[in-house]
Coordinates of C-alpha atoms in Angstrom, one line a residue:
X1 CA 0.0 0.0 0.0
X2 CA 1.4 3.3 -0.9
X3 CA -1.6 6.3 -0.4
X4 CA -0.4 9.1 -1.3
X5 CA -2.1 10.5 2.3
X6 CA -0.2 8.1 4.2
X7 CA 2.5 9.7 6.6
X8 CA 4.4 6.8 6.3
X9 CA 4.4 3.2 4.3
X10 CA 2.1 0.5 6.6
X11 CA 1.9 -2.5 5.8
X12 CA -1.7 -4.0 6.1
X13 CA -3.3 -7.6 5.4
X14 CA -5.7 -8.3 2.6
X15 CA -8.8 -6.9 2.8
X16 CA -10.8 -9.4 0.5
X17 CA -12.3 -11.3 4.2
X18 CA -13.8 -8.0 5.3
X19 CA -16.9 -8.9 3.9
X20 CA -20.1 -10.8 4.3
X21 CA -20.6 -14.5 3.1
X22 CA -23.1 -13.9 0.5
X23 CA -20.7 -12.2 -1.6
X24 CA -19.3 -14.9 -2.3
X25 CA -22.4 -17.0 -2.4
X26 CA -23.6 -14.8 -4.9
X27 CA -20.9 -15.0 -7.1
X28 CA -20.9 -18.4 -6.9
X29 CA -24.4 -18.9 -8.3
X30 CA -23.6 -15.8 -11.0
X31 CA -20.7 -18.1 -11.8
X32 CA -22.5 -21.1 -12.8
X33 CA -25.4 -19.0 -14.0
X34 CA -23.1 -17.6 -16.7
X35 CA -24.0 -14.4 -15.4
X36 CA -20.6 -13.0 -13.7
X37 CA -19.8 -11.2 -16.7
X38 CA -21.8 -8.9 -17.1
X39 CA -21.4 -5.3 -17.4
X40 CA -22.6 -3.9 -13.7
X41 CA -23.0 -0.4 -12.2
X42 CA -22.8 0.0 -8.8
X43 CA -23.5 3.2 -7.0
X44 CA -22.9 4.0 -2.9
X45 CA -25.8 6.3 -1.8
X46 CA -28.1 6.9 1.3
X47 CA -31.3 7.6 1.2
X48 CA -32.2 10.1 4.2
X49 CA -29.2 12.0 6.7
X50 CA -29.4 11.2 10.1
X51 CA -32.0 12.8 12.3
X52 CA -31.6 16.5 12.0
X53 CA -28.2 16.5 10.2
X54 CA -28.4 19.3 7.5
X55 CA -25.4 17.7 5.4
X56 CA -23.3 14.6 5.2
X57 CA -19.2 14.8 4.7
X58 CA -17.9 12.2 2.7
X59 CA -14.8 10.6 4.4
X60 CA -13.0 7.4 4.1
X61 CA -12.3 7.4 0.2
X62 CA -8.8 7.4 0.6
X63 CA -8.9 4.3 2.9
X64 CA -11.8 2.6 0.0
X65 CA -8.9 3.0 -2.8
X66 CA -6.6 1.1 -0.4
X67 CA -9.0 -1.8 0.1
X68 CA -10.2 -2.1 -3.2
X69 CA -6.2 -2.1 -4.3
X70 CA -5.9 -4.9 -1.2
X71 CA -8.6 -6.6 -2.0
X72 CA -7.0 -10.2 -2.9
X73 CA -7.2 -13.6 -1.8
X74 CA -3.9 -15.3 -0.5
X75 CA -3.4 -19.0 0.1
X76 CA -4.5 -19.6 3.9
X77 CA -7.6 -17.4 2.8
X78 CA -8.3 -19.6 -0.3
X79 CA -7.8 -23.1 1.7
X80 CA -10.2 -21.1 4.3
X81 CA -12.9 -20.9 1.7
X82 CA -12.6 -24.3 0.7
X83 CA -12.7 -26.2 4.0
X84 CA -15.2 -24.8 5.2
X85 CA -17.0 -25.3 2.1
X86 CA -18.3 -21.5 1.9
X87 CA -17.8 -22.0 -1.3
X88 CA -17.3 -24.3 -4.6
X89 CA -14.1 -25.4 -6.5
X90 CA -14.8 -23.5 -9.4
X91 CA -15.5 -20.3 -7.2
X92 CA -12.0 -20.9 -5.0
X93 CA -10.0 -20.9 -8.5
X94 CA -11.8 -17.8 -9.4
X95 CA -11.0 -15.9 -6.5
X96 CA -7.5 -16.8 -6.4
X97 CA -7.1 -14.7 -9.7
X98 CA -9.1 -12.0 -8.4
X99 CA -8.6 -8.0 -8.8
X100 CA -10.6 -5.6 -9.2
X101 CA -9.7 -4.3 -13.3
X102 CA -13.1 -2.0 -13.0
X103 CA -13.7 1.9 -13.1
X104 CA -14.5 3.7 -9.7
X105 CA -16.1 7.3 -9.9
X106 CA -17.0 9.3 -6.5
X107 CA -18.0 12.7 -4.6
X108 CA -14.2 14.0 -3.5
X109 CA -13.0 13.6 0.2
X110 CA -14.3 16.6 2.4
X111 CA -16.9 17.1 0.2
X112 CA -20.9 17.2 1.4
X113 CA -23.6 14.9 0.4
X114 CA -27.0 14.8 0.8
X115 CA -29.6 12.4 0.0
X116 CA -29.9 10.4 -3.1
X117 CA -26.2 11.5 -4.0
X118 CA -24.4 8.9 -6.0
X119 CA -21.5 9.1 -3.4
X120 CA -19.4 6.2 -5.3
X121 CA -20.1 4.8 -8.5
X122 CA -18.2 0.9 -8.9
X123 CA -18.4 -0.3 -13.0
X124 CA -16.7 -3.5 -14.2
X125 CA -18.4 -7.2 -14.3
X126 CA -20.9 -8.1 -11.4
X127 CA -18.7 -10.7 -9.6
X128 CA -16.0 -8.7 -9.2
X129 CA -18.0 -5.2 -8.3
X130 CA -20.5 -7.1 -5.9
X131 CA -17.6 -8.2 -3.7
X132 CA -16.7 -4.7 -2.9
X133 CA -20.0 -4.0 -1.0
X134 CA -19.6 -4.9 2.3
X135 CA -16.0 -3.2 2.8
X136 CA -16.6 -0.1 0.6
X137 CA -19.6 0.2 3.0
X138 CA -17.8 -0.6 6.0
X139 CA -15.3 2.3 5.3
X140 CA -17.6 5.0 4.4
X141 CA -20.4 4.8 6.6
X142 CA -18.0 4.6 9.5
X143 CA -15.6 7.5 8.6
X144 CA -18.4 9.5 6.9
X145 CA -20.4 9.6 10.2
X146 CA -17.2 10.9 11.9
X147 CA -16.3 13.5 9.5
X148 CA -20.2 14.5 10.2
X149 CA -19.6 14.8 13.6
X150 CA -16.4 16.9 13.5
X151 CA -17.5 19.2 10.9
X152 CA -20.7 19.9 13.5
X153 CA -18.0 20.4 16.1
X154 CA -16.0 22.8 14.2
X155 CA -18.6 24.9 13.7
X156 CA -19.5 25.3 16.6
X157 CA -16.4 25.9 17.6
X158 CA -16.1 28.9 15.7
X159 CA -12.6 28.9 14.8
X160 CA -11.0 27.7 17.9
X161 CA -8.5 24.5 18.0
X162 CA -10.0 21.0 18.3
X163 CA -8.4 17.9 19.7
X164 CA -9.4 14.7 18.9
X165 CA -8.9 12.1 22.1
X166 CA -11.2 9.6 21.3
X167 CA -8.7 6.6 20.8
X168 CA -9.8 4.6 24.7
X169 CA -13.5 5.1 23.3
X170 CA -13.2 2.9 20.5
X171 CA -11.8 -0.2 18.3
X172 CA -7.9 0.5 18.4
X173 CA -8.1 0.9 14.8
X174 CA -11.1 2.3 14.3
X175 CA -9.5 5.2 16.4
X176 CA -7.0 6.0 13.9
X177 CA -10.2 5.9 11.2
X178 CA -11.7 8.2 13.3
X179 CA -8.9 10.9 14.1
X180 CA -8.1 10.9 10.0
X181 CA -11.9 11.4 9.4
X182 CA -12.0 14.1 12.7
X183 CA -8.8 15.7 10.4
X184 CA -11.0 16.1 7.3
X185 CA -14.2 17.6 8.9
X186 CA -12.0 20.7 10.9
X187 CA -9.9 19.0 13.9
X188 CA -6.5 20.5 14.8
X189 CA -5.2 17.4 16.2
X190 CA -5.3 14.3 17.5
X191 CA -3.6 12.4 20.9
X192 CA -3.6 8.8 18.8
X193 CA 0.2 8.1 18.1
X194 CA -1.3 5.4 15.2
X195 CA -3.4 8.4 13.3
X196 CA 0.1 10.5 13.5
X197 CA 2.5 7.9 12.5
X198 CA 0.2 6.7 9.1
X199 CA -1.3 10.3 8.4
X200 CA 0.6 12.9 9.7
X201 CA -1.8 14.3 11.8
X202 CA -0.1 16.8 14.3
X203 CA -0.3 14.9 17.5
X204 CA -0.6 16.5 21.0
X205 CA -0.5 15.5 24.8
X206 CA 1.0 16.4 28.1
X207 CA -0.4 14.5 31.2
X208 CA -3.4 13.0 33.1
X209 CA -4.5 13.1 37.0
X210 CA -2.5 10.0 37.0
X211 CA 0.7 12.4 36.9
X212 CA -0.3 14.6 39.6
X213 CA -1.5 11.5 42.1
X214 CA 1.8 10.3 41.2
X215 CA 3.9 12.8 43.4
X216 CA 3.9 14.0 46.9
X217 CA 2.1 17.1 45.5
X218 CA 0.7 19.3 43.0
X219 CA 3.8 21.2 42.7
X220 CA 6.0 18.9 42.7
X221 CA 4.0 16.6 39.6
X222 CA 3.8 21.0 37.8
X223 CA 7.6 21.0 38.5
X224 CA 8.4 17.8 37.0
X225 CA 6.2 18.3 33.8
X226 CA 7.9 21.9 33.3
X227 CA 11.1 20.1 33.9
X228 CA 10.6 17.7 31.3
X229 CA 8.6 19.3 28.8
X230 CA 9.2 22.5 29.2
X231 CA 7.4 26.3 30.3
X232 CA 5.0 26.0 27.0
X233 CA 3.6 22.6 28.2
X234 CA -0.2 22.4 29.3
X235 CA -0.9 21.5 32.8
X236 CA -3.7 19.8 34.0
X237 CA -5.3 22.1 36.8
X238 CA -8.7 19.9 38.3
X239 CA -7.2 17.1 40.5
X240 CA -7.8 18.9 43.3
X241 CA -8.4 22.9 43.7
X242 CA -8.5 24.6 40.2
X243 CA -8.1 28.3 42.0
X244 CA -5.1 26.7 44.2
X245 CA -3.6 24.8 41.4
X246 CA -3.5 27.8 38.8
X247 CA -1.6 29.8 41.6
X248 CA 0.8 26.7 42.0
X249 CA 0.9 26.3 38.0
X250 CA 2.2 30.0 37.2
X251 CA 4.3 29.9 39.9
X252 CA 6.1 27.0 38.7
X253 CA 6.3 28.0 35.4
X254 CA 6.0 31.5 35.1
X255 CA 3.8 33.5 33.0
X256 CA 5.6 31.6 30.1
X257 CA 3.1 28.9 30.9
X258 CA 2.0 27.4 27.6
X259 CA -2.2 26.1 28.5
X260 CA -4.1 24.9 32.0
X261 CA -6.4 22.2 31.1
X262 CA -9.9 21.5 32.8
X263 CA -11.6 18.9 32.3
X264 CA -14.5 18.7 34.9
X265 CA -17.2 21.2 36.5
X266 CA -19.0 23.6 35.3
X267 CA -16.8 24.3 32.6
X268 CA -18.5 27.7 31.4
X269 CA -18.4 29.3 34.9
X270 CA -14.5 27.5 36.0
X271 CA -13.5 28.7 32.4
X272 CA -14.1 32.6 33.4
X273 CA -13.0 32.4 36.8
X274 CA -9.6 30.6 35.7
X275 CA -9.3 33.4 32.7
X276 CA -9.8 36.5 35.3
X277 CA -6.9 34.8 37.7
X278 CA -4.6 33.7 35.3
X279 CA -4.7 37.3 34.0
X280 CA -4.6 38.6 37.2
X281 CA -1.4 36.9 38.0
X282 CA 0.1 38.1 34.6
X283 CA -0.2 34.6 32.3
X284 CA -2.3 36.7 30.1
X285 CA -0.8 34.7 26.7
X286 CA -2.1 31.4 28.7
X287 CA -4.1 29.5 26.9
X288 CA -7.6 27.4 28.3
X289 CA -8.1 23.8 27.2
X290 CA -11.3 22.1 28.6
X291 CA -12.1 18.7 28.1
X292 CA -15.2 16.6 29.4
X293 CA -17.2 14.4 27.3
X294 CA -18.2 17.4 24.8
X295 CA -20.2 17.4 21.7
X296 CA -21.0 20.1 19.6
X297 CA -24.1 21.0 21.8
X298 CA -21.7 21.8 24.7
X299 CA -18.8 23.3 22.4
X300 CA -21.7 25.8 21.0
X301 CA -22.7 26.9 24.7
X302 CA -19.2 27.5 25.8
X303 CA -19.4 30.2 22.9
X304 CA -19.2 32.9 25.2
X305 CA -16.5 31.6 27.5
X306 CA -12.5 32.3 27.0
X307 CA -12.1 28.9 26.2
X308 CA -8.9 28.8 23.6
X309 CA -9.0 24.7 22.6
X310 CA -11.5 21.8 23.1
X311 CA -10.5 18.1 23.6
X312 CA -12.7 15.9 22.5
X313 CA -13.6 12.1 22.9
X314 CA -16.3 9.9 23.2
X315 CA -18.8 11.8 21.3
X316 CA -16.9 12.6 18.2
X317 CA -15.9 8.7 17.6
X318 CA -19.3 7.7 17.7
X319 CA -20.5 10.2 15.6
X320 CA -22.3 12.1 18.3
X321 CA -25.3 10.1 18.1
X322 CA -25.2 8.9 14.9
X323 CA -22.1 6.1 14.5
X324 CA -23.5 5.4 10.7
X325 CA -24.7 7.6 8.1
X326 CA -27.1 4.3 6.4
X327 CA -24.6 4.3 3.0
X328 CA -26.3 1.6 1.4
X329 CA -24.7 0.0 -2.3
X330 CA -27.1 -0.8 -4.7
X331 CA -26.7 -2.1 -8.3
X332 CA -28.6 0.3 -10.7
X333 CA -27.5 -0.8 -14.3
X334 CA -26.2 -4.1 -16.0
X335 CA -25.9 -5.4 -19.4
X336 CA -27.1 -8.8 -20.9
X337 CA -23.5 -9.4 -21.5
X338 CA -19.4 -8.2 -20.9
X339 CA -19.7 -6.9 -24.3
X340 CA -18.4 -2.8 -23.9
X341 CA -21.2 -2.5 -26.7
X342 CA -24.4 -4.4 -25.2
X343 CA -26.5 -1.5 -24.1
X344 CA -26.6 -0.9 -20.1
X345 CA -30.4 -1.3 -18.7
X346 CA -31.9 0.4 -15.6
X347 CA -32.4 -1.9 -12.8
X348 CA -34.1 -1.3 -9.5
X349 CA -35.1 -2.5 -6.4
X350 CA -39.2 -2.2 -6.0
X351 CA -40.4 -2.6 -2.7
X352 CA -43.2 -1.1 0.1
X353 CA -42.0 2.0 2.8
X354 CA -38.7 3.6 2.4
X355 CA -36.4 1.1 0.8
X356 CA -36.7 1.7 -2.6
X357 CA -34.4 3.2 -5.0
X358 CA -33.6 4.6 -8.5
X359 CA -32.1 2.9 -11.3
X360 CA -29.9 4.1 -13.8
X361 CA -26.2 5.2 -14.1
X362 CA -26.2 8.4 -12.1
X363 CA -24.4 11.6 -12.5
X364 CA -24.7 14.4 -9.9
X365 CA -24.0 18.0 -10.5
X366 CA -24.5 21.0 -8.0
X367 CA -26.6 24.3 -8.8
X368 CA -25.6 27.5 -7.6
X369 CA -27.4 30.6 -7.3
X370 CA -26.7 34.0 -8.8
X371 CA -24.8 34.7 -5.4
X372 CA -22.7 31.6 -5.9
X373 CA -24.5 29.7 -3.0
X374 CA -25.5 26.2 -3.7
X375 CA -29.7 25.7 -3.7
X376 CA -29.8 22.3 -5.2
X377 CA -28.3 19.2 -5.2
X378 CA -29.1 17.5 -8.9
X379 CA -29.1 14.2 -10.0
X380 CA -29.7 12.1 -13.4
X381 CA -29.0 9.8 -15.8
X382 CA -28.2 9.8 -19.2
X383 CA -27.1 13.8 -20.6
X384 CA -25.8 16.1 -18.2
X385 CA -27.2 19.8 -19.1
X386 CA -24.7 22.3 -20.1
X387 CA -25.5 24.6 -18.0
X388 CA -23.6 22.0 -15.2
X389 CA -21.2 20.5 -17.1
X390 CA -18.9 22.6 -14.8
X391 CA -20.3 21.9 -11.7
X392 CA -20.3 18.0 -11.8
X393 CA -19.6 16.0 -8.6
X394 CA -18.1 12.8 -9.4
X395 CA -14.8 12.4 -10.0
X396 CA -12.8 9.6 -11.5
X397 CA -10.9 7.3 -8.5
X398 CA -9.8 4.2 -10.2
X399 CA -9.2 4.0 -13.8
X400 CA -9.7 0.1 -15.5
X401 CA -8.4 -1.2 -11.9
X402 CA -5.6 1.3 -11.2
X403 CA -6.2 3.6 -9.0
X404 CA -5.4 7.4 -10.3
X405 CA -7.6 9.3 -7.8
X406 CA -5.8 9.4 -4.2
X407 CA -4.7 13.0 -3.0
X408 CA -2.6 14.0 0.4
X409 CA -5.0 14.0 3.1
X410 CA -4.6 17.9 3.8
X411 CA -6.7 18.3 0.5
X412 CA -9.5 16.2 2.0
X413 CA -9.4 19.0 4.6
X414 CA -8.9 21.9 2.4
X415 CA -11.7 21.2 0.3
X416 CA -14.3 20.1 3.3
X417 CA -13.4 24.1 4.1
X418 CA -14.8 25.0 0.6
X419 CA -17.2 23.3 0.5
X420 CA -19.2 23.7 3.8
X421 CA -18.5 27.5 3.1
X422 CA -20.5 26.9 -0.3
X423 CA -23.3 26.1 1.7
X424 CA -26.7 28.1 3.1
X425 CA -25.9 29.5 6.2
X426 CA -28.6 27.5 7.6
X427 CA -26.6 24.7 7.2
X428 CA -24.6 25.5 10.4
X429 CA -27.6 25.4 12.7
X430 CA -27.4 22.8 15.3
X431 CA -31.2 22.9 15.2
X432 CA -33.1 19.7 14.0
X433 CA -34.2 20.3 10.5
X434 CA -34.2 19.2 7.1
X435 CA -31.2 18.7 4.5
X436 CA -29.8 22.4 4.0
X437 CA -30.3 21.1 0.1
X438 CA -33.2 19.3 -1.7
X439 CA -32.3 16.8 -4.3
X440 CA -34.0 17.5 -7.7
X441 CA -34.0 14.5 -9.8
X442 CA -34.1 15.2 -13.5

């Protein structure tokens, strides 16, 4: 694996057994259906945001091009399949040859979505498109609903620093998912090691009330942190008194002192008093950190306090209420045959409530209006009208199996910026309420 958005080369096992069984079920029957060949489209969508969400962030597209470029089936795998009879003969030789020589189009990373968008569009034969589904799935719901979250967060923050600290609130590596998909929707940094080592993430961290209890005193744990780290460092001033241990903090380090970091109380009312003492004893360059489970609810009240940085955990790595974003991967067109020139046909799913879907190979463009604000999100098949030609979506991610579409991560991050800037001003409402953009089929 070589992503151009990796910080560093890691070396990572096939993805081809992150998927469901009836993958390969299905490709089985396709197989001795003589139906495996034909010409499939694919497309990633989902049908409604989350409950009050006014946009979607895509994330995770990087990490899709390096599974689909994984996406292979060694020996152990192979004798796997076979002993435990999860599949035929025929169907083992077949996957042993198996990668993906298809075309993969896509909304950009950092981008917003809405509902209905043709987030990712997979084209090549059915067998080897339909096995994608369950990891291309797994990766964008998952960092999608993240990016969500921190781009919510941001916000709401209004400009001041984020920290992600998730990592002890989640899978081990869903953590470092999480602080590369906190990156793209507006985080600073993150305290995972992993996320800085593979992304290059800035990384941050100082100490916890485990430090402090450590020594004989408050001081003496401030004195040995300055010691080591330095008159810039953050300390962490709620183990015991916060009034007493900013007093004992400055003193220690001097007005040089780089952050104090709360992390319980009332954080709006501690966050004042700790301001008016620490310029009272002259730190006035001092920076405030709180912590303390927060979402973008509590970010958003703290508005009004001189809060310079948030930390936060829990509720950013599972998506503040909404861990998935319901991405759902849905084949829309096939042909009768593998034939480049056999005509592809609409299919679609017909079914009673909410879980039907559109058919047809989808392009999506955005309208703007004369201000340059986008008012619709529009989607189609066949044509796109020339009027947006220039404001089309998709772009191209893997060309007849290569991929030709990854990007260094701080573009992800960049364009998220853009984009969310592009939007209503509605859109930054915390509010429940409906997509800040309708989707107008044509």
């Amino acid at each position: 694996m070589n992503s151009a958005d990796l910080g560093r080369r890691v070396g990572v096992p096939s993805t081809a057994l992150f998927t469901d069984q009836y993958e390969l079920t299905m490709v089985q029957a396709a197989l001795k259906a003589g139906t495996a060949d034909r010409r499939s489209v694919f497309e990633a969508f989902t049908r409604r945001l989350p409950e009050g969400r006014r946009y979607g962030v895509v994330a995770g597209i990087g990490r899709v091009l390096d599974a689909v470029e994984n996406f292979h089936f060694d020996d152990e795998m192979l004798g796997f399949l076979r002993d435990q009879h999860i599949v035929d003969g025929p169907t083992v030789d077949w996957l042993a040859d198996y990668r993906f020589s298809g075309d993969i189009w896509g909304y950009p990373e950092g981008e917003v979505y809405f509902p209905g968008s043709p987030l990712l569009r997979v084209e090549g034969s059915f067998a080897e498109c339909v096995l994608l589904e369950t990891v291309i799935l797994s990766i964008l719901n998952h960092d999608s609903a993240i990016a969500a979250a921190a781009s919510r967060m941001s916000a709401a923050a209004g400009g001041r620093r984020l920290i992600e600290m998730g990592a002890r609130r989640t899978h081990e590596l869903s953590a470092v998912a999480s602080a590369r998909s906190a990156y793209i929707g507006g985080f600073h940094t993150t305290s995972d090691l992993a996320a800085g080592f593979r992304y290059n993430i800035p990384t941050v961290g100082t100490s916890a009330h485990a430090f402090t209890l450590l020594h004989d005193s408050e001081r003496d744990a401030f004195r040995a942190q300055v010691d080591s780290l330095g008159r810039g460092t953050s300390l962490l001033v709620d183990t015991y008194d916060v009034t007493e241990a900013v007093r004992t903090a400055v003193e220690v380090a001097g007005p040089e002192l780089g952050a104090v970091r709360i992390d319980s109380g009332d954080l709006l009312l501690v966050a004042h008093r700790v301001r008016q003492q620490l310029d009272e004893l002259g730190a006035t360059e001092t920076k405030i950190v709180v912590t303390s489970d927060l979402d973008e609810y509590a970010i958003a009240s703290l508005a009004a306090a001189p809060v310079d940085a948030y930390g936060v955990g829990t509720q950013l790595v599972t998506g503040s209420g909404h861990p998935t974003c319901s991405m759902v991967y849905k084949l829309v067109a096939r042909a009768g045959s593998a034939d480049p020139a056999d005509p592809l046909v609409p299919v679609v799913k017909k079914s009673l409530g909410a879980k039907s879907s559109r058919g047809g190979r989808k392009w999506a463009a955005r309208r703007l209006d004369e201000t340059g604000v986008a008012e619709a999100e529009v989607i189609g098949t066949g044509d796109v009208p020339e009027e947006l030609a220039e404001r089309q979506m998709q772009v191209r991610l893997v060309r007849g199996g290569e991929v030709v579409g990854r990007e260094p991560l701080e573009a992800a991050r960049e364009r998220h910026v853009a984009a969310r800037a592009g939007l209503p001003m509605s859109a930054m409402q915390l509010s429940r309420g409906e997509p800040v953009l309708p989707t107008e089929y044509v």
